[in-house]
Amino acid sequence: MTVDFTLPAALEAHEPPEARGRTRDGVRLLVSRRATGALTHHEFRDLPGLLDPGDLLVVNTSATLPAAVRLDRISVHFSTPVQGAGDRLWLVELRRLTGKASRPYTGGSPGEWIPMPGGATLTLVGRHRHPARGESGRSGRPG
């Protein structure tokens, strides 16, 4: 069975679920039933009750690195290199630490530098906007 599915731009996630008022396990989940061809909408927390022995679970491994550097009050999440800018300009997400969790950090200005472990610095270049989706993030130049 092949599922041909186009996600409307308005439903794309451009920020962490907490910034949209959702919990991590409350994110949307699309389920395809091979036997019937049915597509149903759920939340991620429903997953254990949706799986049967032998089911195939497809995991999205999009082009995001699981790389985060935890600092004193914020963490820096490295996403992907900026296309066409070589390997020295990366999209990063700054997150404010709140105990064991974190929330999006709206601070940070172009030209600001953030000291990193090992004597490195991260220089914020500017906010990045995806032209087709209005996606927002920051560009940083590790140094």
PDB file of C-alpha atoms in Angstrom:
ATOM      1  CA  MET A   1       0.000   0.000   0.000  1.00  0.00           C
ATOM      2  CA  THR A   2       1.265   3.466  -0.844  1.00  0.00           C
ATOM      3  CA  VAL A   3      -0.048   6.490   1.001  1.00  0.00           C
ATOM      4  CA  ASP A   4       0.179   9.695  -1.009  1.00  0.00           C
ATOM      5  CA  PHE A   5      -0.132  12.444   1.553  1.00  0.00           C
ATOM      6  CA  THR A   6       0.536  16.167   1.351  1.00  0.00           C
ATOM      7  CA  LEU A   7       0.723  18.020   4.631  1.00  0.00           C
ATOM      8  CA  PRO A   8      -0.846  21.474   4.361  1.00  0.00           C
ATOM      9  CA  ALA A   9       1.711  24.171   5.222  1.00  0.00           C
ATOM     10  CA  ALA A  10      -0.570  25.479   7.982  1.00  0.00           C
ATOM     11  CA  LEU A  11      -0.252  22.135   9.823  1.00  0.00           C
ATOM     12  CA  GLU A  12       3.551  21.904   9.679  1.00  0.00           C
ATOM     13  CA  ALA A  13       5.332  22.203  13.024  1.00  0.00           C
ATOM     14  CA  HIS A  14       7.740  25.131  12.978  1.00  0.00           C
ATOM     15  CA  GLU A  15       8.518  25.157  16.673  1.00  0.00           C
ATOM     16  CA  PRO A  16       8.600  22.711  19.580  1.00  0.00           C
ATOM     17  CA  PRO A  17       5.203  21.451  20.803  1.00  0.00           C
ATOM     18  CA  GLU A  18       5.491  23.353  24.103  1.00  0.00           C
ATOM     19  CA  ALA A  19       5.536  26.645  22.186  1.00  0.00           C
ATOM     20  CA  ARG A  20       2.223  25.619  20.600  1.00  0.00           C
ATOM     21  CA  GLY A  21       0.589  24.740  23.923  1.00  0.00           C
ATOM     22  CA  ARG A  22       1.060  20.961  23.527  1.00  0.00           C
ATOM     23  CA  THR A  23       3.002  18.423  25.538  1.00  0.00           C
ATOM     24  CA  ARG A  24       5.621  16.234  23.834  1.00  0.00           C
ATOM     25  CA  ASP A  25       3.292  13.219  23.938  1.00  0.00           C
ATOM     26  CA  GLY A  26       0.373  15.326  22.703  1.00  0.00           C
ATOM     27  CA  VAL A  27       1.757  15.900  19.192  1.00  0.00           C
ATOM     28  CA  ARG A  28      -0.331  14.746  16.240  1.00  0.00           C
ATOM     29  CA  LEU A  29       0.028  11.240  14.862  1.00  0.00           C
ATOM     30  CA  LEU A  30      -1.315   9.988  11.516  1.00  0.00           C
ATOM     31  CA  VAL A  31      -2.075   6.246  11.469  1.00  0.00           C
ATOM     32  CA  SER A  32      -2.498   4.191   8.292  1.00  0.00           C
ATOM     33  CA  ARG A  33      -4.299   0.842   8.479  1.00  0.00           C
ATOM     34  CA  ARG A  34      -3.009  -1.397   5.692  1.00  0.00           C
ATOM     35  CA  ALA A  35      -5.944  -3.820   5.797  1.00  0.00           C
ATOM     36  CA  THR A  36      -8.595  -1.140   5.277  1.00  0.00           C
ATOM     37  CA  GLY A  37      -6.603   1.759   3.851  1.00  0.00           C
ATOM     38  CA  ALA A  38      -8.062   3.940   6.588  1.00  0.00           C
ATOM     39  CA  LEU A  39      -6.143   6.987   7.799  1.00  0.00           C
ATOM     40  CA  THR A  40      -6.932   8.170  11.314  1.00  0.00           C
ATOM     41  CA  HIS A  41      -5.678  11.030  13.453  1.00  0.00           C
ATOM     42  CA  HIS A  42      -4.420  10.510  16.984  1.00  0.00           C
ATOM     43  CA  GLU A  43      -2.001  11.936  19.507  1.00  0.00           C
ATOM     44  CA  PHE A  44       1.424  10.380  20.104  1.00  0.00           C
ATOM     45  CA  ARG A  45       0.361   9.252  23.592  1.00  0.00           C
ATOM     46  CA  ASP A  46      -2.138   6.888  21.867  1.00  0.00           C
ATOM     47  CA  LEU A  47       0.657   4.929  20.135  1.00  0.00           C
ATOM     48  CA  PRO A  48       0.932   1.935  22.521  1.00  0.00           C
ATOM     49  CA  GLY A  49      -2.782   1.178  22.125  1.00  0.00           C
ATOM     50  CA  LEU A  50      -2.589   1.451  18.333  1.00  0.00           C
ATOM     51  CA  LEU A  51       0.159  -1.101  17.756  1.00  0.00           C
ATOM     52  CA  ASP A  52      -0.430  -4.818  17.277  1.00  0.00           C
ATOM     53  CA  PRO A  53       2.238  -7.541  17.107  1.00  0.00           C
ATOM     54  CA  GLY A  54       3.845  -7.458  13.656  1.00  0.00           C
ATOM     55  CA  ASP A  55       2.869  -3.839  12.910  1.00  0.00           C
ATOM     56  CA  LEU A  56       5.359  -1.683  11.041  1.00  0.00           C
ATOM     57  CA  LEU A  57       6.307   1.553  12.789  1.00  0.00           C
ATOM     58  CA  VAL A  58       7.886   4.191  10.534  1.00  0.00           C
ATOM     59  CA  VAL A  59      10.017   6.751  12.334  1.00  0.00           C
ATOM     60  CA  ASN A  60      10.681  10.180  10.812  1.00  0.00           C
ATOM     61  CA  THR A  61      14.420  10.730  10.696  1.00  0.00           C
ATOM     62  CA  SER A  62      14.339  14.186   9.175  1.00  0.00           C
ATOM     63  CA  ALA A  63      17.515  16.155   8.638  1.00  0.00           C
ATOM     64  CA  THR A  64      17.889  17.337  12.221  1.00  0.00           C
ATOM     65  CA  LEU A  65      20.845  16.423  14.354  1.00  0.00           C
ATOM     66  CA  PRO A  66      20.214  15.297  17.909  1.00  0.00           C
ATOM     67  CA  ALA A  67      22.900  17.732  19.040  1.00  0.00           C
ATOM     68  CA  ALA A  68      22.416  20.090  21.930  1.00  0.00           C
ATOM     69  CA  VAL A  69      24.915  21.916  24.102  1.00  0.00           C
ATOM     70  CA  ARG A  70      23.623  22.643  27.597  1.00  0.00           C
ATOM     71  CA  LEU A  71      24.963  25.862  29.111  1.00  0.00           C
ATOM     72  CA  ASP A  72      24.155  27.622  32.393  1.00  0.00           C
ATOM     73  CA  ARG A  73      20.766  29.159  31.524  1.00  0.00           C
ATOM     74  CA  ILE A  74      20.161  28.106  27.923  1.00  0.00           C
ATOM     75  CA  SER A  75      20.843  25.190  25.645  1.00  0.00           C
ATOM     76  CA  VAL A  76      21.826  25.459  21.990  1.00  0.00           C
ATOM     77  CA  HIS A  77      20.239  22.871  19.692  1.00  0.00           C
ATOM     78  CA  PHE A  78      22.112  22.483  16.406  1.00  0.00           C
ATOM     79  CA  SER A  79      19.817  21.613  13.507  1.00  0.00           C
ATOM     80  CA  THR A  80      21.354  21.623  10.025  1.00  0.00           C
ATOM     81  CA  PRO A  81      23.960  23.597   8.085  1.00  0.00           C
ATOM     82  CA  VAL A  82      22.496  26.549   6.178  1.00  0.00           C
ATOM     83  CA  GLN A  83      22.236  25.507   2.539  1.00  0.00           C
ATOM     84  CA  GLY A  84      24.840  27.165   0.338  1.00  0.00           C
ATOM     85  CA  ALA A  85      26.797  28.594   3.279  1.00  0.00           C
ATOM     86  CA  GLY A  86      29.366  25.847   3.748  1.00  0.00           C
ATOM     87  CA  ASP A  87      29.745  24.042   7.044  1.00  0.00           C
ATOM     88  CA  ARG A  88      30.371  27.082   9.245  1.00  0.00           C
ATOM     89  CA  LEU A  89      26.806  28.469   9.284  1.00  0.00           C
ATOM     90  CA  TRP A  90      24.164  26.387  11.072  1.00  0.00           C
ATOM     91  CA  LEU A  91      20.513  26.723  12.011  1.00  0.00           C
ATOM     92  CA  VAL A  92      20.308  26.616  15.784  1.00  0.00           C
ATOM     93  CA  GLU A  93      17.513  26.812  18.303  1.00  0.00           C
ATOM     94  CA  LEU A  94      18.124  28.539  21.620  1.00  0.00           C
ATOM     95  CA  ARG A  95      16.165  27.074  24.525  1.00  0.00           C
ATOM     96  CA  ARG A  96      15.763  28.489  28.043  1.00  0.00           C
ATOM     97  CA  LEU A  97      16.418  25.859  30.700  1.00  0.00           C
ATOM     98  CA  THR A  98      13.594  25.365  33.201  1.00  0.00           C
ATOM     99  CA  GLY A  99      14.664  22.626  35.584  1.00  0.00           C
ATOM    100  CA  LYS A 100      14.934  19.370  33.645  1.00  0.00           C
ATOM    101  CA  ALA A 101      12.912  20.758  30.731  1.00  0.00           C
ATOM    102  CA  SER A 102      13.405  23.686  28.377  1.00  0.00           C
ATOM    103  CA  ARG A 103      11.276  26.265  26.597  1.00  0.00           C
ATOM    104  CA  PRO A 104      11.919  28.290  23.445  1.00  0.00           C
ATOM    105  CA  TYR A 105      14.199  31.244  24.183  1.00  0.00           C
ATOM    106  CA  THR A 106      13.201  34.393  22.336  1.00  0.00           C
ATOM    107  CA  GLY A 107      16.341  36.338  23.233  1.00  0.00           C
ATOM    108  CA  GLY A 108      19.489  36.499  21.204  1.00  0.00           C
ATOM    109  CA  SER A 109      20.370  39.227  18.710  1.00  0.00           C
ATOM    110  CA  PRO A 110      22.482  39.289  15.554  1.00  0.00           C
ATOM    111  CA  GLY A 111      26.114  39.818  16.499  1.00  0.00           C
ATOM    112  CA  GLU A 112      25.664  38.388  19.987  1.00  0.00           C
ATOM    113  CA  TRP A 113      28.145  35.681  20.869  1.00  0.00           C
ATOM    114  CA  ILE A 114      27.584  32.783  23.196  1.00  0.00           C
ATOM    115  CA  PRO A 115      30.558  31.156  24.948  1.00  0.00           C
ATOM    116  CA  MET A 116      30.616  27.405  24.359  1.00  0.00           C
ATOM    117  CA  PRO A 117      32.549  24.614  26.073  1.00  0.00           C
ATOM    118  CA  GLY A 118      36.177  24.155  25.130  1.00  0.00           C
ATOM    119  CA  GLY A 119      36.756  27.869  24.511  1.00  0.00           C
ATOM    120  CA  ALA A 120      34.591  27.964  21.368  1.00  0.00           C
ATOM    121  CA  THR A 121      32.043  30.694  20.697  1.00  0.00           C
ATOM    122  CA  LEU A 122      28.799  30.762  18.762  1.00  0.00           C
ATOM    123  CA  THR A 123      28.040  34.023  16.987  1.00  0.00           C
ATOM    124  CA  LEU A 124      24.370  34.663  16.220  1.00  0.00           C
ATOM    125  CA  VAL A 125      24.091  35.904  12.650  1.00  0.00           C
ATOM    126  CA  GLY A 126      20.347  36.510  12.430  1.00  0.00           C
ATOM    127  CA  ARG A 127      16.920  34.993  12.411  1.00  0.00           C
ATOM    128  CA  HIS A 128      16.237  32.594   9.580  1.00  0.00           C
ATOM    129  CA  ARG A 129      12.936  32.536   7.728  1.00  0.00           C
ATOM    130  CA  HIS A 130      12.039  29.731   5.371  1.00  0.00           C
ATOM    131  CA  PRO A 131      10.723  31.615   2.313  1.00  0.00           C
ATOM    132  CA  ALA A 132       7.907  29.197   1.528  1.00  0.00           C
ATOM    133  CA  ARG A 133       6.672  28.531   5.045  1.00  0.00           C
ATOM    134  CA  GLY A 134       7.600  31.526   7.161  1.00  0.00           C
ATOM    135  CA  GLU A 135       9.645  29.136   9.301  1.00  0.00           C
ATOM    136  CA  SER A 136      11.710  30.824  11.950  1.00  0.00           C
ATOM    137  CA  GLY A 137      14.988  29.872  13.571  1.00  0.00           C
ATOM    138  CA  ARG A 138      18.425  31.418  14.166  1.00  0.00           C
ATOM    139  CA  SER A 139      21.585  31.168  12.180  1.00  0.00           C
ATOM    140  CA  GLY A 140      24.766  30.726  14.150  1.00  0.00           C
ATOM    141  CA  ARG A 141      28.398  30.595  13.164  1.00  0.00           C
ATOM    142  CA  PRO A 142      30.449  28.273  15.379  1.00  0.00           C
ATOM    143  CA  GLY A 143      33.881  29.697  15.939  1.00  0.00           C
TER     144      GLY A 143
END
